[in-house]
Short mmCIF file of C-alpha atoms in Angstrom, two decimals:
data_model
loop_
_atom_site.label_atom_id
_atom_site.label_comp_id
_atom_site.label_asym_id
_atom_site.label_seq_id
_atom_site.Cartn_x
_atom_site.Cartn_y
_atom_site.Cartn_z
CA MET A 1 67.64 40.58 -38.04
CA PHE A 2 65.02 43.11 -39.10
CA TYR A 3 61.91 41.86 -40.85
CA SER A 4 59.14 43.93 -42.30
CA PHE A 5 56.00 44.42 -40.23
CA SER A 6 53.97 42.07 -42.42
CA MET A 7 56.61 39.33 -42.19
CA ASN A 8 56.76 39.68 -38.40
CA ARG A 9 52.97 39.71 -38.15
CA ASP A 10 52.67 36.57 -40.30
CA ARG A 11 55.38 34.77 -38.35
CA ILE A 12 53.83 35.69 -35.00
CA GLN A 13 50.35 34.66 -36.15
CA SER A 14 51.72 31.33 -37.32
CA ASP A 15 53.54 30.80 -34.01
CA VAL A 16 50.41 31.65 -32.02
CA LEU A 17 48.22 29.31 -34.07
CA ASN A 18 50.72 26.47 -33.75
CA LYS A 19 50.97 26.95 -29.99
CA ALA A 20 47.18 27.14 -29.67
CA ALA A 21 46.88 23.89 -31.61
CA GLU A 22 49.42 22.24 -29.31
CA VAL A 23 47.55 23.42 -26.21
CA ILE A 24 44.18 22.26 -27.57
CA SER A 25 45.62 18.87 -28.45
CA ASP A 26 47.34 18.48 -25.07
CA ILE A 27 44.23 19.48 -23.14
CA GLY A 28 42.18 17.14 -25.31
CA ASN A 29 44.44 14.24 -24.42
CA LYS A 30 44.38 15.00 -20.71
CA VAL A 31 40.64 15.64 -20.48
CA GLY A 32 40.04 12.72 -22.81
CA ASP A 33 41.45 10.41 -20.15
CA TYR A 34 38.33 11.25 -18.16
CA LEU A 35 35.78 11.82 -20.91
CA GLY A 36 36.84 9.18 -23.39
CA ASP A 37 38.25 8.80 -26.87
CA ASP A 38 35.46 10.76 -28.57
CA TYR A 39 36.59 13.91 -26.78
CA LYS A 40 40.24 13.24 -27.67
CA SER A 41 39.27 12.81 -31.30
CA LEU A 42 37.27 16.05 -31.32
CA ALA A 43 40.11 18.02 -29.70
CA ARG A 44 42.59 16.59 -32.22
CA GLU A 45 40.28 17.60 -35.08
CA ILE A 46 39.97 21.16 -33.73
CA ALA A 47 43.75 21.39 -33.27
CA ASP A 48 44.29 20.24 -36.85
CA ASP A 49 41.80 22.84 -38.10
CA VAL A 50 43.67 25.55 -36.19
CA LYS A 51 46.98 24.44 -37.70
CA ILE A 52 45.52 24.39 -41.19
CA SER A 53 43.87 27.80 -40.95
CA ARG A 54 47.17 29.66 -40.40
CA GLY A 55 45.22 32.87 -40.16
CA ASN A 56 43.37 32.44 -43.45
CA TYR A 57 40.12 33.98 -42.35
CA PRO A 58 37.19 34.39 -44.73
#
């Protein structure tokens, strides 16, 4: 199905941000096993911020 450029761009940006958040969270969990729960918490917070932003840049 054909979508307009802006719809495709928005969908792709959303997909990229969601995937980045997943990667950050996953890495945070794995590295957190070595560095502790503080690192896991920080990585989770960053991942949540990425998900929330959804490309809404100032």
